PDB file of C-alpha atoms in Angstrom:
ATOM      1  CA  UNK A  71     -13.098  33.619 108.938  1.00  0.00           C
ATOM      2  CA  UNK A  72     -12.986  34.170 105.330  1.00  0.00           C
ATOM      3  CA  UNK A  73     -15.940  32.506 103.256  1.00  0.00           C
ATOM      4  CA  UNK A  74     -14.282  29.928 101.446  1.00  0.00           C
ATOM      5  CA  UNK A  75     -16.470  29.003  98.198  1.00  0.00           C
ATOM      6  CA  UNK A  76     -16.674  25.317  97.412  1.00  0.00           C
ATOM      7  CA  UNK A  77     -15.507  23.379  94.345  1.00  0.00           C
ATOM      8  CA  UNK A  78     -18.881  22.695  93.005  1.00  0.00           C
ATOM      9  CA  UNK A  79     -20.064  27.015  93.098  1.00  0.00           C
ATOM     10  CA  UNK A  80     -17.061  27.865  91.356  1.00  0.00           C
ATOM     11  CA  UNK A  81     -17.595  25.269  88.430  1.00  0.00           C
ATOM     12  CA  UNK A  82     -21.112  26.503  88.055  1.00  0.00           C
ATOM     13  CA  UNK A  83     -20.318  29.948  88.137  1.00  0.00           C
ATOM     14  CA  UNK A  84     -17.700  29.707  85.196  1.00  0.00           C
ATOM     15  CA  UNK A  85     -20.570  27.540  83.404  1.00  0.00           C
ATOM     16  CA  UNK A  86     -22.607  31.112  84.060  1.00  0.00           C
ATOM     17  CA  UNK A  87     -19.347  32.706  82.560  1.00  0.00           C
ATOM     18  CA  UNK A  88     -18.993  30.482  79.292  1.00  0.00           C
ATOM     19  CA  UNK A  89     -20.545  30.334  76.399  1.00  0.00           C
ATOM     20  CA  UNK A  90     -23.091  27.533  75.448  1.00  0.00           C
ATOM     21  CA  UNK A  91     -21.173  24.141  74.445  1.00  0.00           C
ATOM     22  CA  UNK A  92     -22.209  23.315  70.047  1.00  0.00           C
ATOM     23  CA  UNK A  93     -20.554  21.478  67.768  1.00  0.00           C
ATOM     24  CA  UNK A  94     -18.767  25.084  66.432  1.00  0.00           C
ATOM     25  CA  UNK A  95     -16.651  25.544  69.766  1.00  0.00           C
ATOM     26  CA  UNK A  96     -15.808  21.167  70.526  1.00  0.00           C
ATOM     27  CA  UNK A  97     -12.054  20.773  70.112  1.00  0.00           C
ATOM     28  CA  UNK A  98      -9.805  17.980  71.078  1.00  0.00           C
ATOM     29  CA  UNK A  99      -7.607  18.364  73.830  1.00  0.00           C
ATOM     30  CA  UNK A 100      -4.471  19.175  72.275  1.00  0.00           C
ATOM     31  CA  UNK A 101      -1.535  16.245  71.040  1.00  0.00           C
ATOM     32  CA  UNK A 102      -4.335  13.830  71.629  1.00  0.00           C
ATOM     33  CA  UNK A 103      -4.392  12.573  68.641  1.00  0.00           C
ATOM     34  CA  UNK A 104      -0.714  11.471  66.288  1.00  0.00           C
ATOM     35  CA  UNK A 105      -0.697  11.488  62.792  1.00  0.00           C
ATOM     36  CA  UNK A 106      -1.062   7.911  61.329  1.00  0.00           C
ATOM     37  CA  UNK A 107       1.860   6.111  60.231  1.00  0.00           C
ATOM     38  CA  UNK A 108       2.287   4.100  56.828  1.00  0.00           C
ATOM     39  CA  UNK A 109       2.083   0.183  57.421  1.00  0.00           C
ATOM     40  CA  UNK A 110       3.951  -2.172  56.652  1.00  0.00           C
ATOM     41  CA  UNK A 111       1.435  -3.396  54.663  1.00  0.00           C
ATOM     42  CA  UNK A 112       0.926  -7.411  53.612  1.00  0.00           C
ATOM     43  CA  UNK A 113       4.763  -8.689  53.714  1.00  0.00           C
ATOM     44  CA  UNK A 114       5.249  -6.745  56.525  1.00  0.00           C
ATOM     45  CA  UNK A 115       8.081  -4.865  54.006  1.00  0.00           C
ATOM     46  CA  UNK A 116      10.414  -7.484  53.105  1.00  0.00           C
ATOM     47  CA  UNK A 117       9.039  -7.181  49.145  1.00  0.00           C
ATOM     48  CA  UNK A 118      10.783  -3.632  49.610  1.00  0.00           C
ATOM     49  CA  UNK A 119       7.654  -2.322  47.386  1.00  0.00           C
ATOM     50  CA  UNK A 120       8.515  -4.579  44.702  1.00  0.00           C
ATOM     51  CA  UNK A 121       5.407  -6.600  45.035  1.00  0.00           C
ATOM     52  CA  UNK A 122       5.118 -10.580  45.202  1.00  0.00           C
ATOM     53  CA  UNK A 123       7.024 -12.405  42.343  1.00  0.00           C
ATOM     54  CA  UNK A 124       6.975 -11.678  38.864  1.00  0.00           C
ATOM     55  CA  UNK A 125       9.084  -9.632  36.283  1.00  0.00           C
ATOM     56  CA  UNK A 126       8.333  -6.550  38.679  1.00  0.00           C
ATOM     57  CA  UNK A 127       9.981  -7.916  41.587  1.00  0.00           C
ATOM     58  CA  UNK A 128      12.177  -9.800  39.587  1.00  0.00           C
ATOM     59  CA  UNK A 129      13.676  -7.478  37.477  1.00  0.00           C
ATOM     60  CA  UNK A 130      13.630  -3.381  37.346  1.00  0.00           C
ATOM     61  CA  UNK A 131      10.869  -2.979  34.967  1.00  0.00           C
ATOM     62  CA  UNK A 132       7.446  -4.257  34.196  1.00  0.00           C
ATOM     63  CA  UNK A 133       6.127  -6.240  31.026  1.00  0.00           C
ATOM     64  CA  UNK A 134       5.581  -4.133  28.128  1.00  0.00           C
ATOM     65  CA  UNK A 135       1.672  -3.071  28.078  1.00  0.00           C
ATOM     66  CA  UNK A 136       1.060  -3.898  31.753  1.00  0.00           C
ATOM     67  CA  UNK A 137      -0.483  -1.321  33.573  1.00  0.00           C
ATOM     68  CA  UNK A 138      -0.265  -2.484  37.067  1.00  0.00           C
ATOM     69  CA  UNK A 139      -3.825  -4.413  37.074  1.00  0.00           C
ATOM     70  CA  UNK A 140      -5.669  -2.142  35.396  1.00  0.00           C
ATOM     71  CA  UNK A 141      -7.277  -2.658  31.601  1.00  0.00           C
ATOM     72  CA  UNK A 142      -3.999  -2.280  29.060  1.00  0.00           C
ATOM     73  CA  UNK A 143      -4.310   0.384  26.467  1.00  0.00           C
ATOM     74  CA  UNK A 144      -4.601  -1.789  24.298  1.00  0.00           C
ATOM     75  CA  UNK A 145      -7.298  -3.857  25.520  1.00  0.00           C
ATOM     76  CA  UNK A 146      -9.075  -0.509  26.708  1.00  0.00           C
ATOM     77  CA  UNK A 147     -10.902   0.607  23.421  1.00  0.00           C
ATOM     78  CA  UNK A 148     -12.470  -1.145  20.466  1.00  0.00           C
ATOM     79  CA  UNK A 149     -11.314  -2.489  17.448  1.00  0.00           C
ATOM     80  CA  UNK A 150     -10.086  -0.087  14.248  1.00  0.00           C
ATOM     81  CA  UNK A 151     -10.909  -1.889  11.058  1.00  0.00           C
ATOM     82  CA  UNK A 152      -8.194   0.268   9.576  1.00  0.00           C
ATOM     83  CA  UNK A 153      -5.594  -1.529  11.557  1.00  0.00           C
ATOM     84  CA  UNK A 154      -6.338  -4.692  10.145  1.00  0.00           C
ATOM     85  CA  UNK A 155      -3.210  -6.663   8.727  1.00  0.00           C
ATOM     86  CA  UNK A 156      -1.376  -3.144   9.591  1.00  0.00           C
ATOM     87  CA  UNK A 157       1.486  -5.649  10.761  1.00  0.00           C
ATOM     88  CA  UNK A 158       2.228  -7.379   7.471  1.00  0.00           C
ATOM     89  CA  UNK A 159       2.369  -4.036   5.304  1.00  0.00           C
ATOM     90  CA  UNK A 160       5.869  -3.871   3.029  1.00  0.00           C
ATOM     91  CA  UNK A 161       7.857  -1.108   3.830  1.00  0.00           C
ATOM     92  CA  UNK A 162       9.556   0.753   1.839  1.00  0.00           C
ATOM     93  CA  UNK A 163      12.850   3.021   3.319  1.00  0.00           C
ATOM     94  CA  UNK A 164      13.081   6.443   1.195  1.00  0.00           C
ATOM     95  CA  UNK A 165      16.639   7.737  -0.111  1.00  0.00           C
ATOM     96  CA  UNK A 166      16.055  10.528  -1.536  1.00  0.00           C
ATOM     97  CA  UNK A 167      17.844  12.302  -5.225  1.00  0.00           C
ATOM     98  CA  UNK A 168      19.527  14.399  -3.521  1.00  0.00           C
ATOM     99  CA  UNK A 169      21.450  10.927  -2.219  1.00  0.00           C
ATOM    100  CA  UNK A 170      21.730   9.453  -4.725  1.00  0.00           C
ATOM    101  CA  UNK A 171      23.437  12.091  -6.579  1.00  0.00           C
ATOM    102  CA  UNK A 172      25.723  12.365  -3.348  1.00  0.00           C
ATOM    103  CA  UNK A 173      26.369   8.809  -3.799  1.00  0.00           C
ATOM    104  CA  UNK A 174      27.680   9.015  -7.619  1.00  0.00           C
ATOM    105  CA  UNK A 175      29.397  12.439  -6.671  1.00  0.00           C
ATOM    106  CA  UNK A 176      31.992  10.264  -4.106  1.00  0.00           C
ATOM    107  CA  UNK A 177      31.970   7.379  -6.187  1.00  0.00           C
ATOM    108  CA  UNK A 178      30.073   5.335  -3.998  1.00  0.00           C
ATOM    109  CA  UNK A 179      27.516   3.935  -6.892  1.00  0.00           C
ATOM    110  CA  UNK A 180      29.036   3.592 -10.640  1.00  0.00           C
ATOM    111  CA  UNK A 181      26.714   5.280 -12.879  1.00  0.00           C
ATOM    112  CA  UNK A 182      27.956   3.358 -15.839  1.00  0.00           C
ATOM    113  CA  UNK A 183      26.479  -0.046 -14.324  1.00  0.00           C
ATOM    114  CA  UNK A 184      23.482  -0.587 -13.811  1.00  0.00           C
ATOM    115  CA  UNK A 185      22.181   0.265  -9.963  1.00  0.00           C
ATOM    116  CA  UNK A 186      19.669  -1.604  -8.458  1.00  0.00           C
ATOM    117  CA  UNK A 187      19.235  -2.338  -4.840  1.00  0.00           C
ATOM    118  CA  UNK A 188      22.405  -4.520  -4.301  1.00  0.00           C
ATOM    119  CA  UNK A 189      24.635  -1.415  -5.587  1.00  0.00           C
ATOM    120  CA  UNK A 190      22.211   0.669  -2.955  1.00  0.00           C
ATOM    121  CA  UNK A 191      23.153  -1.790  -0.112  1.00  0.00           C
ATOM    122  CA  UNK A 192      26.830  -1.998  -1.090  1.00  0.00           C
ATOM    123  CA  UNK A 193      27.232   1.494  -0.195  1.00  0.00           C
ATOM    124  CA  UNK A 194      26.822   0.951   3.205  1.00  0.00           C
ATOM    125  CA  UNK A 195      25.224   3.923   3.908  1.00  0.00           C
ATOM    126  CA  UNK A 196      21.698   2.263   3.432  1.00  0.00           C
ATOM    127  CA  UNK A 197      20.366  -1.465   5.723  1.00  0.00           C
ATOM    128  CA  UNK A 198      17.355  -2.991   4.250  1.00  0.00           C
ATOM    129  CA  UNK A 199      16.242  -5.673   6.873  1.00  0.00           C
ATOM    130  CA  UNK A 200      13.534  -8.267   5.498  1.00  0.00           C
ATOM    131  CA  UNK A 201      12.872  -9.464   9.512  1.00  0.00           C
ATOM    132  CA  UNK A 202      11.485  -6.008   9.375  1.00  0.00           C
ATOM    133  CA  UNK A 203       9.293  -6.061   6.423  1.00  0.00           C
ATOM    134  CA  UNK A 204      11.452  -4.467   4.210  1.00  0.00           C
ATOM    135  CA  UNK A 205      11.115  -4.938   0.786  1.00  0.00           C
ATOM    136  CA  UNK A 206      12.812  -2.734  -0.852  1.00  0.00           C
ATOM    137  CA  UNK A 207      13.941   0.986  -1.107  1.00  0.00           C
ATOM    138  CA  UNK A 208      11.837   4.165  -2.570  1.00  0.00           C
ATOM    139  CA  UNK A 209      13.232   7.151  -4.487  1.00  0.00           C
ATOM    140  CA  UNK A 210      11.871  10.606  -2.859  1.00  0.00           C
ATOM    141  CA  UNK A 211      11.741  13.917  -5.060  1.00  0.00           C
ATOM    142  CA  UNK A 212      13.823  15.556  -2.228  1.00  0.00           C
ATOM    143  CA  UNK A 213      16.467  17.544  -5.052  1.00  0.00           C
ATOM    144  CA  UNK A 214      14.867  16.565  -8.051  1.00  0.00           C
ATOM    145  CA  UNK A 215      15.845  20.192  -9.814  1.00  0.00           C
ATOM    146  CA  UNK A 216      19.451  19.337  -9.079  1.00  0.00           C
ATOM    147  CA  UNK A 217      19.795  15.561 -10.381  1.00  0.00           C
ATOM    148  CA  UNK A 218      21.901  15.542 -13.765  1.00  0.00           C
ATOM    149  CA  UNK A 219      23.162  11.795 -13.425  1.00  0.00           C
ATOM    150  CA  UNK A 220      22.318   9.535 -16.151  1.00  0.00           C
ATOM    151  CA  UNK A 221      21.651   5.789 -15.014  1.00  0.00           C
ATOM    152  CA  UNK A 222      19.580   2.740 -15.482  1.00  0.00           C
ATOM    153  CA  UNK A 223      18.045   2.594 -12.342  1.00  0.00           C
ATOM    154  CA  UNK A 224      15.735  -0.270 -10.457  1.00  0.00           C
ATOM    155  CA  UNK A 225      14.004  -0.015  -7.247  1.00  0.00           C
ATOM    156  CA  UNK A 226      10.642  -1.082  -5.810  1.00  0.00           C
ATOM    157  CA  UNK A 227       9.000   2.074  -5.765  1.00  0.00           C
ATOM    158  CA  UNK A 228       9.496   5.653  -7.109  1.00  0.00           C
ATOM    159  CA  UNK A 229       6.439   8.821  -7.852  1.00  0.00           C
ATOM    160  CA  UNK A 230       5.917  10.511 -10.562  1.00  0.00           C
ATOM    161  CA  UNK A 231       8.394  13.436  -9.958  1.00  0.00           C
ATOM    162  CA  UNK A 232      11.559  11.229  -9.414  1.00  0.00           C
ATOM    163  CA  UNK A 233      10.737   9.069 -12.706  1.00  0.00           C
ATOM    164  CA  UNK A 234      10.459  12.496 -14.851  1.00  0.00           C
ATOM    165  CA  UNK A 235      14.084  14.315 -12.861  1.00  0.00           C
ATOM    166  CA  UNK A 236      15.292  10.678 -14.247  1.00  0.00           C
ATOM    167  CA  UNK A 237      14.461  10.444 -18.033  1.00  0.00           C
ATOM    168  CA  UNK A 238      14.811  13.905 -18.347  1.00  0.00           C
ATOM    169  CA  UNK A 239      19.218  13.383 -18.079  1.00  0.00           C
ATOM    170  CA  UNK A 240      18.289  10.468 -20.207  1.00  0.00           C
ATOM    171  CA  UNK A 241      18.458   7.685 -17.862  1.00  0.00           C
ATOM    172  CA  UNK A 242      15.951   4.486 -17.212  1.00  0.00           C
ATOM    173  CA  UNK A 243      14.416   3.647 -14.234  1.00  0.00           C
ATOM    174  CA  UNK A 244      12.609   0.791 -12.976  1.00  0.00           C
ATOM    175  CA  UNK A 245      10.427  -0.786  -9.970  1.00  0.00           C
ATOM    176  CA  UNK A 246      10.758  -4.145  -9.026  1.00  0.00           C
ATOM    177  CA  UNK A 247       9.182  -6.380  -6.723  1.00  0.00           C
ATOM    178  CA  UNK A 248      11.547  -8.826  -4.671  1.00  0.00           C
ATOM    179  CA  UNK A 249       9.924 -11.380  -2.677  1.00  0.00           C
ATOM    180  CA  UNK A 250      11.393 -11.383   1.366  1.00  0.00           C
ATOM    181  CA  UNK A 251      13.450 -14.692   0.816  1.00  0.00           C
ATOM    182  CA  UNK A 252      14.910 -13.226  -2.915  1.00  0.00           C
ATOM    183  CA  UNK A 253      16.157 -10.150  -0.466  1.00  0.00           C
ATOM    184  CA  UNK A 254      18.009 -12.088   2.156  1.00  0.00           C
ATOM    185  CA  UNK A 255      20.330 -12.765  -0.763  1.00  0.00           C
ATOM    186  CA  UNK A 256      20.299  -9.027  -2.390  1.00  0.00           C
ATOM    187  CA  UNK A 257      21.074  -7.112  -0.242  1.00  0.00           C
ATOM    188  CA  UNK A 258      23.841  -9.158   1.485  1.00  0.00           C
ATOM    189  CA  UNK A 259      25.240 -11.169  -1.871  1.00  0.00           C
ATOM    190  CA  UNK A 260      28.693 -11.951   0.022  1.00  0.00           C
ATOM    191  CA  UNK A 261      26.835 -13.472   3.125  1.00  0.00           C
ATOM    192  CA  UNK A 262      24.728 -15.744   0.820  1.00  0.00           C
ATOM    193  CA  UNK A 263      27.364 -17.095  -1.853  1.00  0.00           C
ATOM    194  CA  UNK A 264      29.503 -18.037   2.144  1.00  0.00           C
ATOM    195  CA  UNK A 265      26.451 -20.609   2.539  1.00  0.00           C
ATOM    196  CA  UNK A 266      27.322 -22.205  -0.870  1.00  0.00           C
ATOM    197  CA  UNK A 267      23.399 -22.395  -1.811  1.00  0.00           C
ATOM    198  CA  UNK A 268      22.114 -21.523  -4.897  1.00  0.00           C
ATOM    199  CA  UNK A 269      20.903 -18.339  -5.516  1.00  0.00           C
ATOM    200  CA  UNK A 270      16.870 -18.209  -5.385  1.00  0.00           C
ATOM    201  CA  UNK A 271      14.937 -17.590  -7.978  1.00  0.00           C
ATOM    202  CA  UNK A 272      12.551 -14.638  -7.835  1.00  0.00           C
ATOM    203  CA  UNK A 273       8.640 -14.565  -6.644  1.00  0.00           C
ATOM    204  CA  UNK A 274       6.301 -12.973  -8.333  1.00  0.00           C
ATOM    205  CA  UNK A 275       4.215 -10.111  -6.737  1.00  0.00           C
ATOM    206  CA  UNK A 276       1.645 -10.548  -4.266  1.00  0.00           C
ATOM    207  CA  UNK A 277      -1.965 -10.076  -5.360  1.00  0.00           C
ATOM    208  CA  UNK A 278      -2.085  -7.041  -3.931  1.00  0.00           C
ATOM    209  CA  UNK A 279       0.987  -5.395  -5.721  1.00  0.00           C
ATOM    210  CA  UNK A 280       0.247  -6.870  -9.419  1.00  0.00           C
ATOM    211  CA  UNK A 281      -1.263  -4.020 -10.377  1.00  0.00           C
ATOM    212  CA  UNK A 282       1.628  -1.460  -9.292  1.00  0.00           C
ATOM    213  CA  UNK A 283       4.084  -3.658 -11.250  1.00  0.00           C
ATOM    214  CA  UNK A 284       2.333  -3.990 -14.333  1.00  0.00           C
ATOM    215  CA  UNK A 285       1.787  -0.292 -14.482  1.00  0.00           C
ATOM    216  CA  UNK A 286       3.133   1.680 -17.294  1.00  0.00           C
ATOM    217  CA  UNK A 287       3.354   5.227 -15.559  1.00  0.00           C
ATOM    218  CA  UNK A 288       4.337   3.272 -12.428  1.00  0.00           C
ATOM    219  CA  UNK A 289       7.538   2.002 -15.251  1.00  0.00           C
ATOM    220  CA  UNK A 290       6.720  -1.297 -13.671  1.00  0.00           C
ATOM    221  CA  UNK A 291       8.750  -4.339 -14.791  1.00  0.00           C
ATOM    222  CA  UNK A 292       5.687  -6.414 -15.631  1.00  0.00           C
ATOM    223  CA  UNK A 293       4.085  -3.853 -18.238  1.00  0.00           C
ATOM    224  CA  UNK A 294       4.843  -3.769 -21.596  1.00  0.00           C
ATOM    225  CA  UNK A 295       7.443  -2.111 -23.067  1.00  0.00           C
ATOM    226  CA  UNK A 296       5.577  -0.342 -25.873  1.00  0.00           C
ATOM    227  CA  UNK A 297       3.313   1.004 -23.306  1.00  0.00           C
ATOM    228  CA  UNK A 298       6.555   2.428 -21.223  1.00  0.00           C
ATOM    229  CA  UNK A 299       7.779   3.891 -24.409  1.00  0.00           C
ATOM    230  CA  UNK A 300       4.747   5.702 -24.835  1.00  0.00           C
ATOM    231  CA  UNK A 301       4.131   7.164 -21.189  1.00  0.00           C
ATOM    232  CA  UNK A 302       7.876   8.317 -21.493  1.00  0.00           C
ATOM    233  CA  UNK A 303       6.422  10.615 -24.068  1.00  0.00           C
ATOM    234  CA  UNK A 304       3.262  11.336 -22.216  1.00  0.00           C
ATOM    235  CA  UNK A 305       6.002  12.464 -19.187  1.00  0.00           C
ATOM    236  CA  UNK A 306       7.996  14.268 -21.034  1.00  0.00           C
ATOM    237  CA  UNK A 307       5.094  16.813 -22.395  1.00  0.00           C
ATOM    238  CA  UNK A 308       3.879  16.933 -19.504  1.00  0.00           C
ATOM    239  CA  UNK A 309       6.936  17.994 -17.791  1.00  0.00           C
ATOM    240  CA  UNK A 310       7.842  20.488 -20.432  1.00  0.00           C
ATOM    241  CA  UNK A 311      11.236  18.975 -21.168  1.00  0.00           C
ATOM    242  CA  UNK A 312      12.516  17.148 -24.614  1.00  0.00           C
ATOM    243  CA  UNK A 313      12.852  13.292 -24.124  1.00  0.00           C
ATOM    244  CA  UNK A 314      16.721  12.505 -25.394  1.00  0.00           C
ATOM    245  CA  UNK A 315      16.614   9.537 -27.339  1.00  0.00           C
ATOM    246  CA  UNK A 316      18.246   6.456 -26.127  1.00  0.00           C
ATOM    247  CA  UNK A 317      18.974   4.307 -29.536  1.00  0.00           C
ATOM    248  CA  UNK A 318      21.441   7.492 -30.193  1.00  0.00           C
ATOM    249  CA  UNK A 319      23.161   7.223 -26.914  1.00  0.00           C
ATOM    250  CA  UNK A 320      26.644   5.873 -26.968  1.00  0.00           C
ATOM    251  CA  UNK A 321      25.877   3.860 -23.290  1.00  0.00           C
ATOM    252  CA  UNK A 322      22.754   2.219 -25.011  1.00  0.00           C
ATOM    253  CA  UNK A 323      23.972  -0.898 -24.170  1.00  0.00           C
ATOM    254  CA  UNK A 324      24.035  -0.080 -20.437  1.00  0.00           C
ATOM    255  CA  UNK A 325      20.675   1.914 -20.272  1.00  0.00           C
ATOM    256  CA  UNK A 326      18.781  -0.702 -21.663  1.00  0.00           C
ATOM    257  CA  UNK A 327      20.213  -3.928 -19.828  1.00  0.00           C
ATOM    258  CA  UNK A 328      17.396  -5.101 -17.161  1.00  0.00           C
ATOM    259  CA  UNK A 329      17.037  -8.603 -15.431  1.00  0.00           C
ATOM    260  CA  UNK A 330      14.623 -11.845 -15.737  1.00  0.00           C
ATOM    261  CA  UNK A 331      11.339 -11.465 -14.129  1.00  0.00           C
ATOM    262  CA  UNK A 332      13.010 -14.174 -12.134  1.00  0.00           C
ATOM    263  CA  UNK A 333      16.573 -13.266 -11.792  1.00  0.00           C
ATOM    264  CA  UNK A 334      17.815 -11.063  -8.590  1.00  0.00           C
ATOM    265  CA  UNK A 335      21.665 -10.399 -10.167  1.00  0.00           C
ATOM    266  CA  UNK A 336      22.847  -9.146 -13.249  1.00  0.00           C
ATOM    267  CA  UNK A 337      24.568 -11.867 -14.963  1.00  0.00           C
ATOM    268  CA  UNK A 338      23.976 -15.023 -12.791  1.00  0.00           C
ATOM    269  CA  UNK A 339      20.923 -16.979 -13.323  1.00  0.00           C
ATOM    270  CA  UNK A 340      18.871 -18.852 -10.301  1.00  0.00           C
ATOM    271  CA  UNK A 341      19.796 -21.960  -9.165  1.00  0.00           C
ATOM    272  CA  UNK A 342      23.396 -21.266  -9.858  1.00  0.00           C
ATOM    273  CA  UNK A 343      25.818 -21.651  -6.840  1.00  0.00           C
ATOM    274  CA  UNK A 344      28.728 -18.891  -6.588  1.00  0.00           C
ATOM    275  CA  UNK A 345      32.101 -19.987  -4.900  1.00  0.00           C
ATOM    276  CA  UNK A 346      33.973 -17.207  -3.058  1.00  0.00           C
ATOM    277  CA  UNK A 347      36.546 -19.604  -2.247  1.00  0.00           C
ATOM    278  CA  UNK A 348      37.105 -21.336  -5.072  1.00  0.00           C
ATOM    279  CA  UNK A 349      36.255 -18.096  -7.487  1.00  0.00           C
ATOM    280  CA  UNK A 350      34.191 -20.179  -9.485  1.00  0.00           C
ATOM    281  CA  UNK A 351      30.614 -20.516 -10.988  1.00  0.00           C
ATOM    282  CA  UNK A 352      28.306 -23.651 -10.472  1.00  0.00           C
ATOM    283  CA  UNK A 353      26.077 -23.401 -12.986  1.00  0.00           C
ATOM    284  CA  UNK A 354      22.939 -25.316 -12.965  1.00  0.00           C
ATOM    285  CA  UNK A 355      22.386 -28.531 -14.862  1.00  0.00           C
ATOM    286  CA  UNK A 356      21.101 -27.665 -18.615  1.00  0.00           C
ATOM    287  CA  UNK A 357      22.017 -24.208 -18.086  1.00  0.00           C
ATOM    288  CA  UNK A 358      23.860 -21.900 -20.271  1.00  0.00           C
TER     289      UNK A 358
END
């Protein structure tokens, strides 16, 4: 009868066979463990990710700023003392020479008026929106060298280039301050004159701008006009170009026609009351 070895002998012999049992050679018997699954987390999934209430469950986008709990990015660093009142600055939207000479070339301004920033809005090619701190429009130098137009010009802001390529073809410019309620009515006359109110009269510059409008070299409509005359000369040799005279020109009439500290329009007076429907002029009471 064959020897027959027991269960027991032949487990310890293949314990004599293996090697030692350490932490290097422990495995897990294998599928015994299944990846895990994602939950359905809190709301058991009926939010469909959207989260609990709100604009983000309510809508398909978040709350400008929110960061989904964490600090904003605006909350997240310090305060900038340079950003102070950064909100309330005037703005000013450029057109450049180059467009304005465009504009005269198509007949979209009159050179032989005067253009000031209800001509500019007329075109338009141009929106000035007060709700947006706009107050106004500034000339760039873009095409300076190939300006020739001649015109009596006011805006609210203009450098040092754009007032020489100017004077130079013997024109007149001018900055002008116009206070936000004053531009409702400029740069949308039609719109204002439907209402039947009177037209407003003018503000006078903030603290803050006094000094840019009562600048000579800035031909601000504040300074005096001696001092203009004289920094058109100081321009001028600076520049390298002869100053034409303007008593001598035959559209002296026209070059030298500016407004009221306190008027907005050429011709009408505030506190008088235009009527598109009836074509007619309500002047004020004691006025001319």
């Amino acid at each position: 009868m064959s020897k027959i070895k027991h269960t027991t002998e032949k487990a310890l012999e293949m314990l004599r066979t293996l090697p030692r049992v350490s932490i290097g050679n422990i495995r897990d018997n294998p599928n015994s463990k299944k990846p895990q699954k994602r939950g359905r987390a809190q709301h058991s999934g009926d939010k469909h990710g959207a989260g609990n209430k709100g604009s983000n469950q309510r809508q398909n986008y978040i709350r400008l700023g929110y960061e989904t709990g964490n600090a904003p990015f605006y909350l997240r660093f310090s305060y900038e003392p340079y950003y102070k009142g950064h909100h309330l600055k005037r703005e000013y939207p450029p057109i450049s020479l180059h467009q304005l000479q465009k504009m005269i070339d198509t007949n979209r301004i009159d050179a032989s008026n005067p253009v000031d920033l209800t001509t500019i809005c007329n075109t338009g090619l141009f929106q000035i929106r007060p709700d947006q701190l706009h107050h106004g429009v500034q000339i760039t130098d873009e095409g300076a060298d190939e300006f020739r137009a001649k015109v009596n010009l006011e805006v609210q802001h203009a450098p040092e280039l754009v007032i020489a390529a100017i004077e130079r073809n013997g024109g007149v410019i001018r900055t002008a301050y116009y206070d936000p309620h004053s531009l409702y009515a400029v740069v949308n006359p039609k719109k204002w004159f439907e209402k039947g109110v009177p037209i407003p009269r003018r503000m006078l510059p903030p603290q803050d701008a006094v000094e840019y409008y009562t600048d000579a070299k800035n031909r601000g409509y504040l300074a005096d006009p001696e001092e203009i005359s004289r920094e058109r000369l100081v321009l001028a040799q600076k520049y390298g170009y002869e100053l034409p005279k303007i008593e001598e020109d035959p559209e002296y009439e026209m070059l030298t026609q500016t407004k009221d500290p306190r008027q907005i329009f050429y011709g009408l007076n505030p506190g008088w009351v235009v009527s598109l429907k009836d074509r007619a002029i309500i002047k004020a009471k004691g006025g001319e």
